Amino acid sequence: ECEGSEGECRVDYFSVNENHDQVILIKEGIEVEHTDSKSIAVKSANTLLDECKSKADRSLKNKNNSNDPVDPVQVLDTLTSCVQKGVAAEIERANEEIAFQAKVRKDMAAQLENYTCADEMLNTTIAKRTETWRGKKVHVMIDRPASRIHSVENFLTEDECRAVEEAAAPILHDATVADGSGGSHKSDSRKAKQAGIKVHWDKEKDGDLIARLSRRVYDYVNHVLPFDIMEDGQEDLMSIQYFGRGPEDEKPDRYMPHCDGDCNGMLFKPGNRMATIVMYCEIPEVGGATRFRNSNVHIKPKKHAATFFSYIDPETMKMDDGFTEHSGCPVVEGEKKIVTQWVRLGVDAENPWSSFNTLGIKYSDAENQ
């Protein structure tokens, strides 16, 4: 005997699809409701198409009733116009939802920033997959067209680390940040020491350690991105050192959330940064993780490893829209010594990185504006 209202038996059907997020709710009255995005999209499309077919059918019947000749082009135009308006409305609603969800995600990431940095039990995020490059393990954390984050094990050697540190020692100075008007200045948002290391490419054939390391950097960038980047006109290697002064330090060495290049989803501006590789020579006892808060990727520094991230879509040439925004968590105890290479696209010997200001505009063009 059926237990439904008025003793009626009910049945409904659903199809299992390949969407791993598929969830099906059986509502009162044996009404099946899909909750995964693919099924909802198909249902929405079918509903829209049915409504537009009905509208076109009514238009066709009105023509038949009036004995006027049926114009198939006009009927097709009615159907097309209906679909276009419906799709436009659906896209607008979807964009509003995406914008809302993105804001919620970013707001939550900002709230959690200090907690995740302070959690020493938080390990490196589990990679989506692991590959190999020249015998080195590559952990792929994020693999979006405009946002790639990789962690590469054993990227550099101790000898290469020492060579960079020795070259940097006499010229270390307080780190600076872009000031928003084309220049740079010191800021509490970035507390560290840094030194630009010029690469002597003429010594590469003689086995120069810094040139050997720098060549490996460009080889990896070209392995990931299809731009055939050359060393001409690129920024110097940067030696950056953070020092821990204990848990009571109110202004520890750190780097607050920032983007290395544009992360606004706009078109790439020639001559600007589009990828970064951070190599770890010395890791602190406490603190110093690299955190991509909008991607929920947390990387604890590992000696001689490297973190690579790019922020450009090679096909559309649009920039990342925030997924590679990152921070250097406070160094609490010990020292964190890294080597960083910011990689630019559109520079060469005649148009080096130094011919652009921190807004990505050539100094010569800025003077003419």
CSV table of C-alpha atoms in Angstrom, one decimal:
chain,number,residue,atom,x,y,z
A,1,GLU,CA,0.0,0.0,0.0
A,2,CYS,CA,1.4,3.4,-0.9
A,3,GLU,CA,2.1,5.8,1.9
A,4,GLY,CA,1.8,9.0,-0.2
A,5,SER,CA,-0.9,11.6,0.1
A,6,GLU,CA,-4.3,10.2,-0.8
A,7,GLY,CA,-2.6,6.8,-1.0
A,8,GLU,CA,-1.0,7.5,-4.4
A,9,CYS,CA,2.2,5.9,-5.5
A,10,ARG,CA,4.8,8.1,-7.1
A,11,VAL,CA,7.9,7.5,-9.1
A,12,ASP,CA,10.6,9.7,-10.7
A,13,TYR,CA,13.8,9.1,-12.5
A,14,PHE,CA,17.3,10.5,-12.7
A,15,SER,CA,20.5,9.8,-14.6
A,16,VAL,CA,23.9,9.4,-13.0
A,17,ASN,CA,26.4,11.6,-14.9
A,18,GLU,CA,30.1,11.8,-14.7
A,19,ASN,CA,30.1,14.9,-12.6
A,20,HIS,CA,31.9,13.9,-9.4
A,21,ASP,CA,30.0,16.7,-7.5
A,22,GLN,CA,26.6,15.2,-8.4
A,23,VAL,CA,24.2,15.3,-5.5
A,24,ILE,CA,20.6,14.4,-5.8
A,25,LEU,CA,17.8,15.4,-3.3
A,26,ILE,CA,14.6,13.5,-3.1
A,27,LYS,CA,12.0,16.1,-2.0
A,28,GLU,CA,8.5,15.6,-0.6
A,29,GLY,CA,6.3,14.2,-3.3
A,30,ILE,CA,9.1,12.2,-4.8
A,31,GLU,CA,10.5,15.2,-6.7
A,32,VAL,CA,14.1,14.7,-7.8
A,33,GLU,CA,16.3,17.8,-7.5
A,34,HIS,CA,19.9,17.9,-8.9
A,35,THR,CA,22.3,20.2,-7.1
A,36,ASP,CA,25.5,19.9,-9.2
A,37,SER,CA,26.3,22.8,-11.6
A,38,LYS,CA,26.2,20.7,-14.8
A,39,SER,CA,22.8,19.3,-14.2
A,40,ILE,CA,21.4,22.7,-13.1
A,41,ALA,CA,22.9,24.2,-16.3
A,42,VAL,CA,21.3,21.6,-18.5
A,43,LYS,CA,17.9,22.0,-16.8
A,44,SER,CA,18.1,25.8,-17.2
A,45,ALA,CA,19.0,25.5,-20.8
A,46,ASN,CA,16.2,23.0,-21.5
A,47,THR,CA,13.7,25.2,-19.7
A,48,LEU,CA,14.7,28.3,-21.7
A,49,LEU,CA,14.6,26.4,-24.9
A,50,ASP,CA,11.1,25.0,-24.2
A,51,GLU,CA,9.8,28.5,-23.4
A,52,CYS,CA,11.2,29.9,-26.6
A,53,LYS,CA,9.8,27.0,-28.6
A,54,SER,CA,6.4,27.7,-27.1
A,55,LYS,CA,6.7,31.4,-28.0
A,56,ALA,CA,7.7,30.5,-31.6
A,57,ASP,CA,4.9,28.0,-31.8
A,58,ARG,CA,2.3,30.6,-30.7
A,59,SER,CA,3.6,33.0,-33.3
A,60,LEU,CA,3.2,30.2,-35.9
A,61,LYS,CA,-0.3,29.4,-34.9
A,62,ASN,CA,-1.3,33.1,-34.9
A,63,LYS,CA,-0.1,33.3,-38.5
A,64,ASN,CA,-2.1,30.2,-39.5
A,65,ASN,CA,-5.3,31.5,-37.8
A,66,SER,CA,-5.0,34.8,-39.7
A,67,ASN,CA,-4.5,33.0,-43.0
A,68,ASP,CA,-1.4,35.1,-43.6
A,69,PRO,CA,1.5,33.3,-45.3
A,70,VAL,CA,4.0,31.9,-42.8
A,71,ASP,CA,7.4,33.4,-43.0
A,72,PRO,CA,9.9,30.8,-41.7
A,73,VAL,CA,12.6,33.5,-41.3
A,74,GLN,CA,10.4,35.5,-39.0
A,75,VAL,CA,9.5,32.5,-36.9
A,76,LEU,CA,13.3,31.6,-36.6
A,77,ASP,CA,14.0,35.3,-35.7
A,78,THR,CA,11.4,35.0,-32.9
A,79,LEU,CA,13.1,31.9,-31.6
A,80,THR,CA,16.6,33.3,-31.9
A,81,SER,CA,15.6,36.6,-30.2
A,82,CYS,CA,14.0,34.7,-27.3
A,83,VAL,CA,17.1,32.5,-26.8
A,84,GLN,CA,19.4,35.5,-26.9
A,85,LYS,CA,17.5,37.5,-24.3
A,86,GLY,CA,17.2,34.4,-22.1
A,87,VAL,CA,20.9,33.6,-22.4
A,88,ALA,CA,21.9,37.2,-21.7
A,89,ALA,CA,19.8,37.2,-18.5
A,90,GLU,CA,21.3,33.9,-17.4
A,91,ILE,CA,24.8,35.2,-18.0
A,92,GLU,CA,24.1,38.4,-16.1
A,93,ARG,CA,22.7,36.4,-13.1
A,94,ALA,CA,25.7,34.0,-13.3
A,95,ASN,CA,28.2,36.9,-13.3
A,96,GLU,CA,26.5,38.5,-10.3
A,97,GLU,CA,26.8,35.2,-8.5
A,98,ILE,CA,30.4,34.7,-9.5
A,99,ALA,CA,31.3,38.3,-8.3
A,100,PHE,CA,29.5,37.7,-5.0
A,101,GLN,CA,31.2,34.3,-4.4
A,102,ALA,CA,34.6,35.8,-5.4
A,103,LYS,CA,34.2,38.6,-2.9
A,104,VAL,CA,33.2,36.2,-0.1
A,105,ARG,CA,36.2,34.0,-0.9
A,106,LYS,CA,38.6,36.9,-0.8
A,107,ASP,CA,37.1,38.4,2.3
A,108,MET,CA,37.4,35.0,4.1
A,109,ALA,CA,41.0,34.6,2.8
A,110,ALA,CA,41.9,38.0,4.3
A,111,GLN,CA,40.4,37.1,7.6
A,112,LEU,CA,42.3,33.8,7.8
A,113,GLU,CA,45.7,35.2,6.7
A,114,ASN,CA,47.2,35.7,10.2
A,115,TYR,CA,45.7,32.4,11.5
A,116,THR,CA,47.2,30.3,8.7
A,117,CYS,CA,50.6,32.0,9.0
A,118,ALA,CA,50.7,31.4,12.8
A,119,ASP,CA,49.7,27.7,12.5
A,120,GLU,CA,53.0,25.9,12.5
A,121,MET,CA,51.2,22.6,12.2
A,122,LEU,CA,49.8,23.6,8.8
A,123,ASN,CA,51.8,21.6,6.1
A,124,THR,CA,52.2,22.4,2.5
A,125,THR,CA,49.0,22.0,0.5
A,126,ILE,CA,48.6,18.6,-1.2
A,127,ALA,CA,49.4,19.0,-4.9
A,128,LYS,CA,46.8,18.3,-7.6
A,129,ARG,CA,49.4,16.1,-9.3
A,130,THR,CA,53.1,15.5,-9.4
A,131,GLU,CA,55.3,15.5,-12.5
A,132,THR,CA,59.0,15.4,-13.2
A,133,TRP,CA,61.3,17.9,-14.9
A,134,ARG,CA,64.9,16.9,-15.5
A,135,GLY,CA,64.6,14.3,-12.7
A,136,LYS,CA,63.1,16.8,-10.2
A,137,LYS,CA,59.7,16.3,-8.7
A,138,VAL,CA,57.3,19.1,-9.6
A,139,HIS,CA,54.2,19.4,-7.5
A,140,VAL,CA,51.4,21.2,-9.4
A,141,MET,CA,49.2,23.2,-6.9
A,142,ILE,CA,47.2,25.3,-9.3
A,143,ASP,CA,47.0,24.8,-13.1
A,144,ARG,CA,44.6,27.5,-14.4
A,145,PRO,CA,45.3,29.2,-17.8
A,146,ALA,CA,46.3,32.5,-16.1
A,147,SER,CA,47.3,31.2,-12.7
A,148,ARG,CA,49.9,28.4,-12.3
A,149,ILE,CA,51.6,27.5,-9.0
A,150,HIS,CA,54.3,24.8,-8.9
A,151,SER,CA,56.6,23.6,-6.1
A,152,VAL,CA,59.9,22.1,-7.5
A,153,GLU,CA,62.1,19.9,-5.3
A,154,ASN,CA,65.9,20.2,-5.3
A,155,PHE,CA,65.9,23.1,-7.8
A,156,LEU,CA,69.2,24.6,-6.8
A,157,THR,CA,72.4,23.4,-5.0
A,158,GLU,CA,74.1,24.5,-1.9
A,159,ASP,CA,77.1,25.8,-4.0
A,160,GLU,CA,74.7,28.0,-6.0
A,161,CYS,CA,73.1,29.3,-2.8
A,162,ARG,CA,76.6,30.2,-1.4
A,163,ALA,CA,77.6,32.0,-4.6
A,164,VAL,CA,74.5,34.2,-4.5
A,165,GLU,CA,74.9,34.9,-0.8
A,166,GLU,CA,78.5,35.9,-1.2
A,167,ALA,CA,77.7,38.2,-4.1
A,168,ALA,CA,74.8,39.8,-2.1
A,169,ALA,CA,76.7,40.3,1.2
A,170,PRO,CA,78.4,43.7,0.4
A,171,ILE,CA,75.3,45.3,-1.1
A,172,LEU,CA,72.4,44.2,1.1
A,173,HIS,CA,69.9,47.0,1.8
A,174,ASP,CA,66.4,47.4,3.1
A,175,ALA,CA,63.8,46.0,0.7
A,176,THR,CA,61.4,48.4,-1.0
A,177,VAL,CA,57.9,48.2,-2.6
A,178,ALA,CA,56.2,50.0,-5.4
A,179,ASP,CA,54.8,53.4,-4.3
A,180,GLY,CA,51.9,53.5,-6.8
A,181,SER,CA,53.3,56.4,-8.8
A,182,GLY,CA,56.0,54.6,-10.7
A,183,GLY,CA,58.7,54.6,-8.0
A,184,SER,CA,59.5,52.6,-4.9
A,185,HIS,CA,59.9,53.2,-1.1
A,186,LYS,CA,60.4,51.4,2.1
A,187,SER,CA,57.3,50.0,3.8
A,188,ASP,CA,56.3,48.1,6.9
A,189,SER,CA,54.4,45.8,4.5
A,190,ARG,CA,57.7,44.4,3.5
A,191,LYS,CA,60.5,44.0,6.0
A,192,ALA,CA,63.6,42.3,4.7
A,193,LYS,CA,67.1,42.9,3.3
A,194,GLN,CA,67.7,42.5,-0.5
A,195,ALA,CA,70.4,42.8,-3.1
A,196,GLY,CA,70.2,42.6,-6.9
A,197,ILE,CA,72.8,40.1,-8.3
A,198,LYS,CA,73.9,40.8,-11.9
A,199,VAL,CA,74.4,37.6,-13.9
A,200,HIS,CA,77.7,37.4,-15.8
A,201,TRP,CA,76.5,35.6,-18.8
A,202,ASP,CA,79.9,35.8,-20.4
A,203,LYS,CA,81.1,33.4,-17.7
A,204,GLU,CA,78.3,30.8,-18.3
A,205,LYS,CA,80.5,28.6,-20.5
A,206,ASP,CA,83.1,28.6,-17.7
A,207,GLY,CA,80.7,27.1,-15.3
A,208,ASP,CA,79.8,30.3,-13.3
A,209,LEU,CA,77.4,29.1,-10.6
A,210,ILE,CA,75.1,32.1,-10.7
A,211,ALA,CA,74.8,32.0,-14.5
A,212,ARG,CA,74.1,28.2,-14.3
A,213,LEU,CA,71.3,28.8,-11.8
A,214,SER,CA,69.8,31.6,-13.8
A,215,ARG,CA,69.9,29.5,-17.0
A,216,ARG,CA,67.9,26.8,-15.2
A,217,VAL,CA,65.3,29.4,-14.1
A,218,TYR,CA,64.7,30.5,-17.8
A,219,ASP,CA,64.7,26.8,-18.9
A,220,TYR,CA,61.9,26.1,-16.4
A,221,VAL,CA,59.9,29.1,-17.3
A,222,ASN,CA,60.1,28.1,-21.0
A,223,HIS,CA,59.1,24.6,-20.1
A,224,VAL,CA,55.9,25.8,-18.6
A,225,LEU,CA,55.1,28.8,-20.8
A,226,PRO,CA,55.3,29.1,-24.6
A,227,PHE,CA,57.1,32.4,-24.8
A,228,ASP,CA,60.8,31.4,-25.4
A,229,ILE,CA,62.0,33.9,-22.8
A,230,MET,CA,65.6,35.0,-23.2
A,231,GLU,CA,67.8,36.5,-20.5
A,232,ASP,CA,68.4,39.8,-22.4
A,233,GLY,CA,66.8,42.8,-20.6
A,234,GLN,CA,65.5,40.7,-17.6
A,235,GLU,CA,65.7,41.9,-14.0
A,236,ASP,CA,68.7,40.8,-11.9
A,237,LEU,CA,68.5,37.8,-9.6
A,238,MET,CA,67.4,39.1,-6.2
A,239,SER,CA,68.8,37.8,-3.0
A,240,ILE,CA,66.3,38.4,-0.2
A,241,GLN,CA,66.9,37.7,3.5
A,242,TYR,CA,64.5,37.7,6.4
A,243,PHE,CA,65.6,37.5,10.0
A,244,GLY,CA,63.6,36.1,13.0
A,245,ARG,CA,63.7,38.0,16.3
A,246,GLY,CA,61.5,35.8,18.4
A,247,PRO,CA,57.7,35.5,19.0
A,248,GLU,CA,57.6,38.8,20.9
A,249,ASP,CA,58.7,40.9,17.9
A,250,GLU,CA,55.8,43.2,17.1
A,251,LYS,CA,57.1,43.9,13.6
A,252,PRO,CA,58.6,40.7,12.3
A,253,ASP,CA,60.3,40.4,8.9
A,254,ARG,CA,57.5,39.5,6.4
A,255,TYR,CA,55.9,40.4,3.1
A,256,MET,CA,52.2,41.3,3.2
A,257,PRO,CA,49.8,40.0,0.5
A,258,HIS,CA,50.7,41.4,-2.9
A,259,CYS,CA,50.9,40.6,-6.6
A,260,ASP,CA,54.2,40.5,-8.4
A,261,GLY,CA,52.6,41.7,-11.6
A,262,ASP,CA,49.1,42.9,-12.5
A,263,CYS,CA,46.4,40.6,-11.1
A,264,ASN,CA,43.3,42.4,-12.3
A,265,GLY,CA,42.3,40.1,-15.2
A,266,MET,CA,43.2,42.8,-17.7
A,267,LEU,CA,45.3,42.5,-20.8
A,268,PHE,CA,49.0,42.1,-20.4
A,269,LYS,CA,51.1,45.3,-20.8
A,270,PRO,CA,54.3,44.5,-22.8
A,271,GLY,CA,57.5,44.7,-20.7
A,272,ASN,CA,55.9,43.8,-17.5
A,273,ARG,CA,56.3,40.8,-15.1
A,274,MET,CA,54.3,37.6,-15.9
A,275,ALA,CA,56.1,34.9,-13.8
A,276,THR,CA,58.1,34.5,-10.6
A,277,ILE,CA,60.3,31.8,-9.2
A,278,VAL,CA,61.3,31.8,-5.5
A,279,MET,CA,64.2,29.5,-4.5
A,280,TYR,CA,64.9,28.6,-0.9
A,281,CYS,CA,68.5,28.6,0.3
A,282,GLU,CA,68.0,28.7,4.0
A,283,ILE,CA,64.8,28.1,5.9
A,284,PRO,CA,63.7,29.4,9.3
A,285,GLU,CA,63.0,27.3,12.3
A,286,VAL,CA,59.6,28.9,12.8
A,287,GLY,CA,57.5,30.8,10.2
A,288,GLY,CA,58.4,32.0,6.7
A,289,ALA,CA,55.8,30.0,4.6
A,290,THR,CA,54.6,31.4,1.3
A,291,ARG,CA,50.8,31.7,1.2
A,292,PHE,CA,48.6,32.2,-1.8
A,293,ARG,CA,45.5,33.1,0.2
A,294,ASN,CA,43.0,33.4,-2.7
A,295,SER,CA,43.9,29.9,-3.9
A,296,ASN,CA,44.2,28.4,-0.5
A,297,VAL,CA,47.7,27.2,-1.3
A,298,HIS,CA,50.2,27.1,1.6
A,299,ILE,CA,53.8,26.3,0.9
A,300,LYS,CA,56.2,25.7,3.8
A,301,PRO,CA,59.8,26.5,2.7
A,302,LYS,CA,62.0,23.5,1.9
A,303,LYS,CA,65.7,23.9,1.5
A,304,HIS,CA,66.8,24.0,-2.1
A,305,ALA,CA,63.2,23.8,-3.4
A,306,ALA,CA,61.6,26.4,-5.6
A,307,THR,CA,58.1,27.9,-5.9
A,308,PHE,CA,57.2,28.9,-9.4
A,309,PHE,CA,54.0,30.9,-10.3
A,310,SER,CA,52.9,32.5,-13.5
A,311,TYR,CA,50.1,35.1,-13.8
A,312,ILE,CA,49.3,35.3,-17.5
A,313,ASP,CA,47.1,33.3,-19.9
A,314,PRO,CA,49.4,32.6,-22.9
A,315,GLU,CA,46.4,32.3,-25.3
A,316,THR,CA,44.3,35.4,-24.3
A,317,MET,CA,47.2,37.4,-22.9
A,318,LYS,CA,45.0,38.3,-19.9
A,319,MET,CA,46.5,38.5,-16.5
A,320,ASP,CA,45.5,36.5,-13.4
A,321,ASP,CA,42.7,38.0,-11.4
A,322,GLY,CA,44.0,37.4,-7.9
A,323,PHE,CA,44.8,33.6,-7.6
A,324,THR,CA,48.5,34.3,-7.4
A,325,GLU,CA,48.3,37.1,-4.9
A,326,HIS,CA,50.7,35.9,-2.1
A,327,SER,CA,52.4,36.7,1.1
A,328,GLY,CA,55.6,35.8,2.9
A,329,CYS,CA,54.5,34.8,6.4
A,330,PRO,CA,56.4,36.3,9.4
A,331,VAL,CA,59.8,34.8,10.1
A,332,VAL,CA,59.7,34.2,13.9
A,333,GLU,CA,62.9,32.2,14.6
A,334,GLY,CA,65.9,31.6,12.4
A,335,GLU,CA,66.7,33.0,9.0
A,336,LYS,CA,65.0,32.7,5.6
A,337,LYS,CA,67.2,33.3,2.6
A,338,ILE,CA,65.7,33.1,-0.8
A,339,VAL,CA,66.7,33.9,-4.4
A,340,THR,CA,64.0,35.4,-6.5
A,341,GLN,CA,63.7,35.9,-10.3
A,342,TRP,CA,60.9,38.1,-11.6
A,343,VAL,CA,60.4,37.2,-15.3
A,344,ARG,CA,59.2,39.8,-17.8
A,345,LEU,CA,57.8,39.5,-21.3
A,346,GLY,CA,58.6,42.0,-24.0
A,347,VAL,CA,62.1,43.1,-22.8
A,348,ASP,CA,65.3,42.8,-24.6
A,349,ALA,CA,68.8,44.4,-24.7
A,350,GLU,CA,67.4,47.6,-26.2
A,351,ASN,CA,64.4,47.7,-23.9
A,352,PRO,CA,65.6,46.4,-20.6
A,353,TRP,CA,63.5,46.1,-17.5
A,354,SER,CA,65.1,49.2,-16.1
A,355,SER,CA,63.4,51.3,-18.9
A,356,PHE,CA,60.0,50.6,-17.3
A,357,ASN,CA,58.7,52.2,-14.0
A,358,THR,CA,56.9,50.3,-11.3
A,359,LEU,CA,53.6,51.0,-13.0
A,360,GLY,CA,54.8,49.1,-16.1
A,361,ILE,CA,55.2,52.2,-18.2
A,362,LYS,CA,58.3,53.1,-20.1
A,363,TYR,CA,60.0,56.1,-18.7
A,364,SER,CA,60.2,57.6,-22.1
A,365,ASP,CA,56.5,57.2,-22.7
A,366,ALA,CA,55.7,58.6,-19.2
A,367,GLU,CA,57.7,61.7,-19.9
A,368,ASN,CA,55.7,62.4,-23.1
A,369,GLN,CA,52.3,62.0,-21.4
